[in-house]
PDB file of C-alpha atoms in Angstrom:
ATOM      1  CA  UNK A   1     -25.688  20.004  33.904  1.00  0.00           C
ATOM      2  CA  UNK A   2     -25.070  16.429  34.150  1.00  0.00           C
ATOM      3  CA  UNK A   3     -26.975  14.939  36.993  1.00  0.00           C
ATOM      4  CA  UNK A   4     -24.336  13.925  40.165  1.00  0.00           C
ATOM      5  CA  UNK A   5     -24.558  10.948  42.529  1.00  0.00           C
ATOM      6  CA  UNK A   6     -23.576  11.733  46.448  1.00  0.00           C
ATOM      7  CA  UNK A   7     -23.543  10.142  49.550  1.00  0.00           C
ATOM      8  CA  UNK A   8     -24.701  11.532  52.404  1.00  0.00           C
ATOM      9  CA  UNK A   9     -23.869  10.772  56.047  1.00  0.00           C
ATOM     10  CA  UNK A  10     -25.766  12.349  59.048  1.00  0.00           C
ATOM     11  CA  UNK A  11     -28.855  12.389  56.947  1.00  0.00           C
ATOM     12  CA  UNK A  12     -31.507  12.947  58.911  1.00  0.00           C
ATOM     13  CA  UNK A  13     -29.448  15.381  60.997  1.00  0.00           C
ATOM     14  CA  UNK A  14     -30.422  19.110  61.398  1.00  0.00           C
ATOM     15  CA  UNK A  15     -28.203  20.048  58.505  1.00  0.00           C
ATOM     16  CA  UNK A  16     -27.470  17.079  56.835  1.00  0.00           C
ATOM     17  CA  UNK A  17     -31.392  17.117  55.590  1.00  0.00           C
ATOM     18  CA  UNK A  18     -30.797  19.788  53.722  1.00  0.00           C
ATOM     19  CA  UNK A  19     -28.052  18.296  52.007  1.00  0.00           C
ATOM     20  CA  UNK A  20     -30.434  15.855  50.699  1.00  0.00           C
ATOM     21  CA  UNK A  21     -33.250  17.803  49.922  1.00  0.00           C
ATOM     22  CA  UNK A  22     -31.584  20.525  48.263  1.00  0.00           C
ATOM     23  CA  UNK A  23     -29.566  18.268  46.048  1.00  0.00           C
ATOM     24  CA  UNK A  24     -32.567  15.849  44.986  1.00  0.00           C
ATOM     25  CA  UNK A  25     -34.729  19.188  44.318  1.00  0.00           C
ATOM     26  CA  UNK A  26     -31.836  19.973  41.734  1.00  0.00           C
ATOM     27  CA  UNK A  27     -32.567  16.791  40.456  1.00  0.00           C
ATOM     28  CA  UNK A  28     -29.117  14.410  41.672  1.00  0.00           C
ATOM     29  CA  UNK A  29     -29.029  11.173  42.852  1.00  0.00           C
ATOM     30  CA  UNK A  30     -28.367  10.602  46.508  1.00  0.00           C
ATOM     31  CA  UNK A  31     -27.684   7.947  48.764  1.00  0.00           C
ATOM     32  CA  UNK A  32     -27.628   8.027  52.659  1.00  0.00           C
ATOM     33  CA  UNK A  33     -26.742   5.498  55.002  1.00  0.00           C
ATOM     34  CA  UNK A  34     -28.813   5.777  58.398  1.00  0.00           C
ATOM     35  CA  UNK A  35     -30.186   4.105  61.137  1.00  0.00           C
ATOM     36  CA  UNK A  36     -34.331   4.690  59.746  1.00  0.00           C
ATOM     37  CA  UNK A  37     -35.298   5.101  56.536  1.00  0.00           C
ATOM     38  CA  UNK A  38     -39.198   6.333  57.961  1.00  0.00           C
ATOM     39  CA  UNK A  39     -37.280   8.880  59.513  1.00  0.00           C
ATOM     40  CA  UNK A  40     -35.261   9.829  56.147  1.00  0.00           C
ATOM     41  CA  UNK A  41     -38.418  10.255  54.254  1.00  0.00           C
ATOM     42  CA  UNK A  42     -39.870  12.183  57.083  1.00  0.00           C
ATOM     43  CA  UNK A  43     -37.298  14.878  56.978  1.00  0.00           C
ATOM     44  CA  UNK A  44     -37.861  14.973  53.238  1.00  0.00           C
ATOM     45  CA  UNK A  45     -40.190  17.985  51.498  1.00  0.00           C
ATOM     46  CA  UNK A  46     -43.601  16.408  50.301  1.00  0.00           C
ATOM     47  CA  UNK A  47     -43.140  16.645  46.667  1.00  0.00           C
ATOM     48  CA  UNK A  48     -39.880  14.456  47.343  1.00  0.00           C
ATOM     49  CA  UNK A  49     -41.130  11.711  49.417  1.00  0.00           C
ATOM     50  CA  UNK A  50     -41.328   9.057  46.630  1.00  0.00           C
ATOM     51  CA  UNK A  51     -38.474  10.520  44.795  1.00  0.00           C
ATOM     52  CA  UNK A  52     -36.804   8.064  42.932  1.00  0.00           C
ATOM     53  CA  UNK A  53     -33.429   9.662  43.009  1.00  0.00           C
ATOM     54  CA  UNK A  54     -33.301   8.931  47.075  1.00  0.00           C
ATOM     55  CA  UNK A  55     -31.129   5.405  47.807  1.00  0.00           C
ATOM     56  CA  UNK A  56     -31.482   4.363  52.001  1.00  0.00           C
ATOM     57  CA  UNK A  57     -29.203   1.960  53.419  1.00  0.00           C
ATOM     58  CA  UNK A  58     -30.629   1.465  57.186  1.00  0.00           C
ATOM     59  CA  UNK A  59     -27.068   1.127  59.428  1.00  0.00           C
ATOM     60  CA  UNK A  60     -24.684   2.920  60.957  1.00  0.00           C
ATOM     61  CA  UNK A  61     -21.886   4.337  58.805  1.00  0.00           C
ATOM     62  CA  UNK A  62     -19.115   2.453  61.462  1.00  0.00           C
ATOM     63  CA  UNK A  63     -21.000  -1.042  60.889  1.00  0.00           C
ATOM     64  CA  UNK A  64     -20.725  -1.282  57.205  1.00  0.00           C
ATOM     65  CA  UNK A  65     -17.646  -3.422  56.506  1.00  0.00           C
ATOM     66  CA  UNK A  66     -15.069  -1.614  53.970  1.00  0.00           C
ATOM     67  CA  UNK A  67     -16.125  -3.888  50.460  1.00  0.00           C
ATOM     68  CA  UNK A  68     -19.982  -3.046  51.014  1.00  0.00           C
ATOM     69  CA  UNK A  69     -18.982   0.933  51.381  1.00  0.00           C
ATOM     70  CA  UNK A  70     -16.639   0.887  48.456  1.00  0.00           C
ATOM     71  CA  UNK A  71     -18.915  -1.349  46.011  1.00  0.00           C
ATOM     72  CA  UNK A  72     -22.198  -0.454  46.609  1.00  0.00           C
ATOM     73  CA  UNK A  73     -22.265   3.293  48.205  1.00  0.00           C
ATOM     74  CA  UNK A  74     -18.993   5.118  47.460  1.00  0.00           C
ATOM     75  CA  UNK A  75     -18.107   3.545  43.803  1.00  0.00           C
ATOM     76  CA  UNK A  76     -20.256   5.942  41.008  1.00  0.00           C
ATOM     77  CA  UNK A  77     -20.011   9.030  43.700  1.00  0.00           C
ATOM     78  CA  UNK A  78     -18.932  12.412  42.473  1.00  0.00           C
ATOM     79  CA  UNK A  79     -19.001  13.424  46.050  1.00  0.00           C
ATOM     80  CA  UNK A  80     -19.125  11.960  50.289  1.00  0.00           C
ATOM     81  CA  UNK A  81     -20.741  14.701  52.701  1.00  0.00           C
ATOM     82  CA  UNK A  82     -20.209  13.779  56.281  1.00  0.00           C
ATOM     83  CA  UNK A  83     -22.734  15.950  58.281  1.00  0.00           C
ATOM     84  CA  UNK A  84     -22.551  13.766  61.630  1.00  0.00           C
ATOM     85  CA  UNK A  85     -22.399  14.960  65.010  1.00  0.00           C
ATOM     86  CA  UNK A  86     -23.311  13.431  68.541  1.00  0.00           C
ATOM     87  CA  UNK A  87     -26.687  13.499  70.117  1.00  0.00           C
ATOM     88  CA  UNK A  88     -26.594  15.899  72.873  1.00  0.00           C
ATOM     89  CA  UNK A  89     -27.369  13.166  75.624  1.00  0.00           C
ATOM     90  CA  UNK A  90     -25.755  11.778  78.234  1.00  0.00           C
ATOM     91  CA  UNK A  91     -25.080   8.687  76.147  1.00  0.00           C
ATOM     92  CA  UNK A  92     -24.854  10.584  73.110  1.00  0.00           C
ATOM     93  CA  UNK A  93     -22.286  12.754  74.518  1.00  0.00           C
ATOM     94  CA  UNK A  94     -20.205  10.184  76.547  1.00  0.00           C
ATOM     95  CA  UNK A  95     -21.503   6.642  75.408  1.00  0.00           C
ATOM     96  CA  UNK A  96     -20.085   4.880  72.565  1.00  0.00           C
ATOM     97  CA  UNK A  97     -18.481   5.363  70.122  1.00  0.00           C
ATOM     98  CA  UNK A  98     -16.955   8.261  71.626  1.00  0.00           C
ATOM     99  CA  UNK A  99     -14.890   8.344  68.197  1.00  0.00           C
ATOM    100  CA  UNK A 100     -17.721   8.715  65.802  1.00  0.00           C
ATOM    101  CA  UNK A 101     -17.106  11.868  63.968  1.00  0.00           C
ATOM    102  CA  UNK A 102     -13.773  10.773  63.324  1.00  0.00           C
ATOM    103  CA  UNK A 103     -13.484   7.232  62.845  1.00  0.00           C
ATOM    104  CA  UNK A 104     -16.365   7.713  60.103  1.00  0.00           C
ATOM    105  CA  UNK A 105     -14.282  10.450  58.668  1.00  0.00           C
ATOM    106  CA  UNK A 106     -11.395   7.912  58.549  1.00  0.00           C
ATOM    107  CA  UNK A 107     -13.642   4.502  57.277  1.00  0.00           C
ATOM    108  CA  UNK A 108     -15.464   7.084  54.682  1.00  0.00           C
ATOM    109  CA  UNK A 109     -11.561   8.235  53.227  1.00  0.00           C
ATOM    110  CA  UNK A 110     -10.457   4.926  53.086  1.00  0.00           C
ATOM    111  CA  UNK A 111     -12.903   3.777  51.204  1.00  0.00           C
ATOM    112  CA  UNK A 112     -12.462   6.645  48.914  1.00  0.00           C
ATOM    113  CA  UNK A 113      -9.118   6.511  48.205  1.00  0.00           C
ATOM    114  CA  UNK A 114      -9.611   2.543  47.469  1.00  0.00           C
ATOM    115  CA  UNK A 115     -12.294   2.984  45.262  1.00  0.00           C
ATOM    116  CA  UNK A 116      -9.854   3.826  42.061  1.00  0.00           C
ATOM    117  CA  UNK A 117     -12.343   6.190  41.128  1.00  0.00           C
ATOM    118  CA  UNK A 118     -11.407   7.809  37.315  1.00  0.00           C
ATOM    119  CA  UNK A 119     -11.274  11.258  38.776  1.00  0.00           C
ATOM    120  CA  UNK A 120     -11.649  12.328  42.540  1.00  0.00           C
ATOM    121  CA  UNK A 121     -14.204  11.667  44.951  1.00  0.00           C
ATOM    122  CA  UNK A 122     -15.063  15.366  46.872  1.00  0.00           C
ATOM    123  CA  UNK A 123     -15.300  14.362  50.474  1.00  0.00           C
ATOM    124  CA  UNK A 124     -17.181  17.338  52.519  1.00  0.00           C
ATOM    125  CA  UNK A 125     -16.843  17.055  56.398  1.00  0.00           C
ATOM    126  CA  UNK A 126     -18.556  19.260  58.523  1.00  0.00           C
ATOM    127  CA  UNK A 127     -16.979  20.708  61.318  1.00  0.00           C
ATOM    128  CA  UNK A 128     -17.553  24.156  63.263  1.00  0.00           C
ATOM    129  CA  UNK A 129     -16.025  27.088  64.482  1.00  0.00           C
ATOM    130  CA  UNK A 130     -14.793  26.114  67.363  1.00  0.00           C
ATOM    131  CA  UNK A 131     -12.530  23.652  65.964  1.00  0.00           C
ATOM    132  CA  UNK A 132      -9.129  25.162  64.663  1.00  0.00           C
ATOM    133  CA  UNK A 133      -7.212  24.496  61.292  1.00  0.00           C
ATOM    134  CA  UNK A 134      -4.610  22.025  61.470  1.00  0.00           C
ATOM    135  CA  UNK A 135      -2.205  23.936  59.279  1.00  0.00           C
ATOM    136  CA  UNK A 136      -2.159  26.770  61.934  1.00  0.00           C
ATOM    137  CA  UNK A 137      -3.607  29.640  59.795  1.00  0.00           C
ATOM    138  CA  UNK A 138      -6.536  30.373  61.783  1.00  0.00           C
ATOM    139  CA  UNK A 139      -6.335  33.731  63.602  1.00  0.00           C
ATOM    140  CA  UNK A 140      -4.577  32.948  67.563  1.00  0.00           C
ATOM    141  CA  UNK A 141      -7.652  32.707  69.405  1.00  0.00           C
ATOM    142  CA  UNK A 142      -7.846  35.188  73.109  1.00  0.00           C
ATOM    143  CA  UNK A 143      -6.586  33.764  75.905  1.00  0.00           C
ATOM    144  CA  UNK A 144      -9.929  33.185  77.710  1.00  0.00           C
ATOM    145  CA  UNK A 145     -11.172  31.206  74.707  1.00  0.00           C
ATOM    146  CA  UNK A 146      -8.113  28.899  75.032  1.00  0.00           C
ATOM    147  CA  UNK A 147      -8.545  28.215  78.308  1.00  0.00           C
ATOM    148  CA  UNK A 148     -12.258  27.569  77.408  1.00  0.00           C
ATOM    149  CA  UNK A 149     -11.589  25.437  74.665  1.00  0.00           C
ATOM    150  CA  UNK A 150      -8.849  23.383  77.178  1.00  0.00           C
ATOM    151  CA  UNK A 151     -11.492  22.891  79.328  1.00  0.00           C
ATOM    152  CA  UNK A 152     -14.403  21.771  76.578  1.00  0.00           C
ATOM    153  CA  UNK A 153     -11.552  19.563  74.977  1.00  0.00           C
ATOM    154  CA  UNK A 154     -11.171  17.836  78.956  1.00  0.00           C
ATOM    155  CA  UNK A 155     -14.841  17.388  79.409  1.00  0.00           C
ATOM    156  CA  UNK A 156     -16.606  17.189  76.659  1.00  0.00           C
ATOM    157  CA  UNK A 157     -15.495  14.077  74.123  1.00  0.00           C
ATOM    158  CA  UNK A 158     -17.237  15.099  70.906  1.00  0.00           C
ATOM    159  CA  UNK A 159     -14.952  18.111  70.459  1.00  0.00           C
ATOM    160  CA  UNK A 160     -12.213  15.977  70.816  1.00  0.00           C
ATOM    161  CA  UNK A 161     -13.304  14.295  68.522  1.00  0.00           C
ATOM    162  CA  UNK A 162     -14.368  16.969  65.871  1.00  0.00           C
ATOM    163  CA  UNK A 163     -10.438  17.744  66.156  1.00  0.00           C
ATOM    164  CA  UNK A 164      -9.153  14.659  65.658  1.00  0.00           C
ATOM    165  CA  UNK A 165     -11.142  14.462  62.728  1.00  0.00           C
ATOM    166  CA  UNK A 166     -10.531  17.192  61.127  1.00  0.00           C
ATOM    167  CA  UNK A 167      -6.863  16.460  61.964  1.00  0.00           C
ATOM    168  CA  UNK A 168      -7.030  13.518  60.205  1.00  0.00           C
ATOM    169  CA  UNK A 169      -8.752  14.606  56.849  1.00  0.00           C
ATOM    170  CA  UNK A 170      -6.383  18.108  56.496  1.00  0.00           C
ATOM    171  CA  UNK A 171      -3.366  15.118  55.998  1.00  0.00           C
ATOM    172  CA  UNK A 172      -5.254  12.744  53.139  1.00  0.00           C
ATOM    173  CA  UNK A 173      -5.885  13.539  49.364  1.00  0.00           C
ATOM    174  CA  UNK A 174      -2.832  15.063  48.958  1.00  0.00           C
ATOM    175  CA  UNK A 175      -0.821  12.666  47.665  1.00  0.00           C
ATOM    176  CA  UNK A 176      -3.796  10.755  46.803  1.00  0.00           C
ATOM    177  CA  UNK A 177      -5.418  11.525  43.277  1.00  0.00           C
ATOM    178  CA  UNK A 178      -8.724   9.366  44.143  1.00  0.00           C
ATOM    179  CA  UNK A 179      -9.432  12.537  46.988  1.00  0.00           C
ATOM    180  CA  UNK A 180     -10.102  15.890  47.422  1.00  0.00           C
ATOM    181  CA  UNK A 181     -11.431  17.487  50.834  1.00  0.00           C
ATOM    182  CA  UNK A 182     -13.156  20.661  52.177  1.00  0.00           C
ATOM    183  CA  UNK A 183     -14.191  20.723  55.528  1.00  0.00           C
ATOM    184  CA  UNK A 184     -16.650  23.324  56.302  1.00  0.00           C
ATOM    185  CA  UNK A 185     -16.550  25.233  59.567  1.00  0.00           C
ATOM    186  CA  UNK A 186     -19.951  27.455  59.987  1.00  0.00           C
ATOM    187  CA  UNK A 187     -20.315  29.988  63.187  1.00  0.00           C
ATOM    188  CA  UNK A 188     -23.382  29.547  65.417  1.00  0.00           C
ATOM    189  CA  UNK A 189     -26.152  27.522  64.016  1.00  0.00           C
ATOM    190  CA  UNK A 190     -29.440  28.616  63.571  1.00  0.00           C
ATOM    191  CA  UNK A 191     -32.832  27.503  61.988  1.00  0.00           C
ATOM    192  CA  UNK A 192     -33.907  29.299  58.719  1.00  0.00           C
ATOM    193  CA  UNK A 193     -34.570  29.512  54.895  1.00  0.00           C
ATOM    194  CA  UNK A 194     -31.632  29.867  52.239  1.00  0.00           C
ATOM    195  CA  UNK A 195     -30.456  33.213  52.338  1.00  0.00           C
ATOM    196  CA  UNK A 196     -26.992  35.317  51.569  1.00  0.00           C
ATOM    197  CA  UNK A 197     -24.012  34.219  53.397  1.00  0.00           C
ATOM    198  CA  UNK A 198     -20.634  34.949  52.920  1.00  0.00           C
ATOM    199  CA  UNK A 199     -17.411  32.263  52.818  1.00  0.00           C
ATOM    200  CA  UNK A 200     -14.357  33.325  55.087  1.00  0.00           C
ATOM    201  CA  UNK A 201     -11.235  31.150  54.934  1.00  0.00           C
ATOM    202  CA  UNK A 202     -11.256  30.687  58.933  1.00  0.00           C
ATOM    203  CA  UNK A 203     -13.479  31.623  61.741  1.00  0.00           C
ATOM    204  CA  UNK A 204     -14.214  35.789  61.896  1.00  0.00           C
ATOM    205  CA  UNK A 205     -15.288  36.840  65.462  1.00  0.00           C
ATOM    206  CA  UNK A 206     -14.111  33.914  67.380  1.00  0.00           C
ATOM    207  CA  UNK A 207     -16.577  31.584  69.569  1.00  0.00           C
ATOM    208  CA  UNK A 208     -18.579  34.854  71.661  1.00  0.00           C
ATOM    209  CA  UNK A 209     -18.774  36.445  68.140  1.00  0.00           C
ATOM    210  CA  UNK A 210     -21.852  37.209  67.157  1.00  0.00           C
ATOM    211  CA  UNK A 211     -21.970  35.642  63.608  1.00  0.00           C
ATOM    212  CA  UNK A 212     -24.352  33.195  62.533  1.00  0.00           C
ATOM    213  CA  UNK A 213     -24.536  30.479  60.007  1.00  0.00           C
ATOM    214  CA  UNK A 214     -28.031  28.995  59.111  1.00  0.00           C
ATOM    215  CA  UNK A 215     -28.175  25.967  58.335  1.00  0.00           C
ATOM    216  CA  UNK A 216     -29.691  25.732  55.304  1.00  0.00           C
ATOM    217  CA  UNK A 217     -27.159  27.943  54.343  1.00  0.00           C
ATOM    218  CA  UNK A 218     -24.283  25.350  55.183  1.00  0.00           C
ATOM    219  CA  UNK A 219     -25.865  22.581  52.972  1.00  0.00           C
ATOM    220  CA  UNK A 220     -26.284  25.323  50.243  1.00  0.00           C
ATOM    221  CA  UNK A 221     -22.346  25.667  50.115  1.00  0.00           C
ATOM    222  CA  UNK A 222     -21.706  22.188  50.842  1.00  0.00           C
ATOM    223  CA  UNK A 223     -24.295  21.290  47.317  1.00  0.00           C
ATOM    224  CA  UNK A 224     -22.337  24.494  45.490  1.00  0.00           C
ATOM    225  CA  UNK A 225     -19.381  23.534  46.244  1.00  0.00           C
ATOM    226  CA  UNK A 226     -19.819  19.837  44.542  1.00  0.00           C
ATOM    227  CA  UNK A 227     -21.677  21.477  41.777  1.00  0.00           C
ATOM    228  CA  UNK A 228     -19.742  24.427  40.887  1.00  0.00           C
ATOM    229  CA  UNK A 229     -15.815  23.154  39.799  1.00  0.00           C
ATOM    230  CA  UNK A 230     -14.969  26.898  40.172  1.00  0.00           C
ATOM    231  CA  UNK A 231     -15.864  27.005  43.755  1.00  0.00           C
ATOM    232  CA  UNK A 232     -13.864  23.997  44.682  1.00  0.00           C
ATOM    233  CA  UNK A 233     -11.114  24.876  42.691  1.00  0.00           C
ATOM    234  CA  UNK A 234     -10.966  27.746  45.526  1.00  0.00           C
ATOM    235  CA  UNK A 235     -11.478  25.955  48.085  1.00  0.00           C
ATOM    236  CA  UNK A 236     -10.286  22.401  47.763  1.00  0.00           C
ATOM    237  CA  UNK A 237      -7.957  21.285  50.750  1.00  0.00           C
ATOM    238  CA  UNK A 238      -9.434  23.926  52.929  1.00  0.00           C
ATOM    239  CA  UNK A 239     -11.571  24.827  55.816  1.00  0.00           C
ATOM    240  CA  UNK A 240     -13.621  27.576  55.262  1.00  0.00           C
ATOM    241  CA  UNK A 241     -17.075  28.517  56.902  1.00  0.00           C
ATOM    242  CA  UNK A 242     -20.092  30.743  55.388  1.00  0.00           C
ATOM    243  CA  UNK A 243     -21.747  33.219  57.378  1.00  0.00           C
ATOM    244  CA  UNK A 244     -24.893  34.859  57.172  1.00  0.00           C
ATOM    245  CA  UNK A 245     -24.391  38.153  55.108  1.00  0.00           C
ATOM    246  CA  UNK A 246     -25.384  41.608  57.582  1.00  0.00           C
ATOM    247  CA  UNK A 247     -25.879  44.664  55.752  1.00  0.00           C
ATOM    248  CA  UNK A 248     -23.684  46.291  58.586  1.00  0.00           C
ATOM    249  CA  UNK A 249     -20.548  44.017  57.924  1.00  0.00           C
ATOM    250  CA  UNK A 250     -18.000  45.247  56.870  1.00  0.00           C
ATOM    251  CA  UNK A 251     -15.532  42.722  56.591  1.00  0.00           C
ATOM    252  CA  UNK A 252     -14.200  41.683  53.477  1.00  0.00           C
ATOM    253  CA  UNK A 253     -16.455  38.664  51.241  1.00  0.00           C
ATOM    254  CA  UNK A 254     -15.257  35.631  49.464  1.00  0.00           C
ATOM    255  CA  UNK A 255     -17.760  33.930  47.950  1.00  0.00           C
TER     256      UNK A 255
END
């Protein structure tokens, strides 16, 4: 397989580092923008720590200007992962920028789409359960968890903003040959090894289900699904989620 070259934002998140460190064990190139390199090659596995395939531009994604993204991280990318979220602080959660998820999911397409890449850039953005598909497929959620979600939406910006970004990268690539999209949307988030999971085209047992999604298991579908054509093909312009596989489930697998 011909080696690919991605760029990685929300590196040295909890799932974002294994984004990185699966796809540079597979031997790809990636580059990451974020705020500490040290802390980049801390998250990193020993044997990978002076990898030579591993590119760190120390900023935040919103403060590098539009030529510097297109020319020196986004041009030569077969694929963007967006893996940011907001601390959960105070400031993280209601400081600035309260738009972060989304108006890197916005600077990130743009750059994309003006990149005149030969073929399309993937652009991965993950998202979670709680945060519906625009396009109104998603199963109508119980009434408590609308209410719940009303009142998480009121009070508590970053899902919000999760929406809004998601809203804004189900509308791009469409007409846009330079772009494709898949955002993923895993259940509850856990700690753990690479296991089994299973990919659903929209959220399964709603938010007080009792699905999980580990998150090395996110990063392994987000890496699959830029290395295996097959598995995009399915799922291109989409927002599907894996889930850990249960012996006992018996709901119905695509993966």
């Amino acid at each position: 397989m011909k080696s690919k070259t991605i760029l990685v934002i929300g590196a040295t998140g909890a799932t974002g580092k294994h984004v990185v460190n699966q796809m540079l064990n597979l031997g790809h190139n990636v580059r990451v923008i974020a705020r500490s390199k040290e802390r980049m090659v801390s998250l990193l596995s020993n044997d990978l720590k002076d990898s030579k395939l591993l590119t760190v531009t120390e900023s935040s994604i919103l403060d590098v200007n539009e030529d510097d993204l297109i020319q020196k991280h986004v041009k030569g990318c077969d694929a963007v992962v967006q893996c940011l979220g907001h601390n959960m602080t105070m400031k993280g959660l209601y400081g600035k920028p309260r738009k972060l998820v989304a108006d890197s999911a916005q600077h990130l397409c743009e750059a994309i789409e003006k990149s005149k890449s030969s073929s399309p850039i993937k652009f991965i953005l993950m998202g979670s359960n709680g945060v519906a598909n625009p396009d109104g497929t998603d199963n109508k959620r119980p009434f408590i968890e609308r209410v719940l979600l009303a009142i998480i939406r009121a009070l508590i910006p970053p899902h919000s903003d999760n929406e809004d970004a998601a809203k804004y990268v189900s509308n791009v690539g469409k007409e846009n040959s330079a772009i494709e999209w898949v955002v993923v949307r895993p259940d509850d988030l856990i700690d753990g090894e690479v296991s089994e999971y299973t990919i659903f085209d929209k959220p399964q047992k709603g938010l007080f289900g009792s699905n999980v999604s580990t998150r090395a298991n996110v990063a392994n579908m987000m890496c699959n699904l830029i290395l295996k054509d097959d598995l995009w093909s399915e799922w291109k312009f989409k927002m599907p989620g894996p889930v850990d596989k249960k012996e006992e489930s018996n709901t119905t697998s695509k993966k």
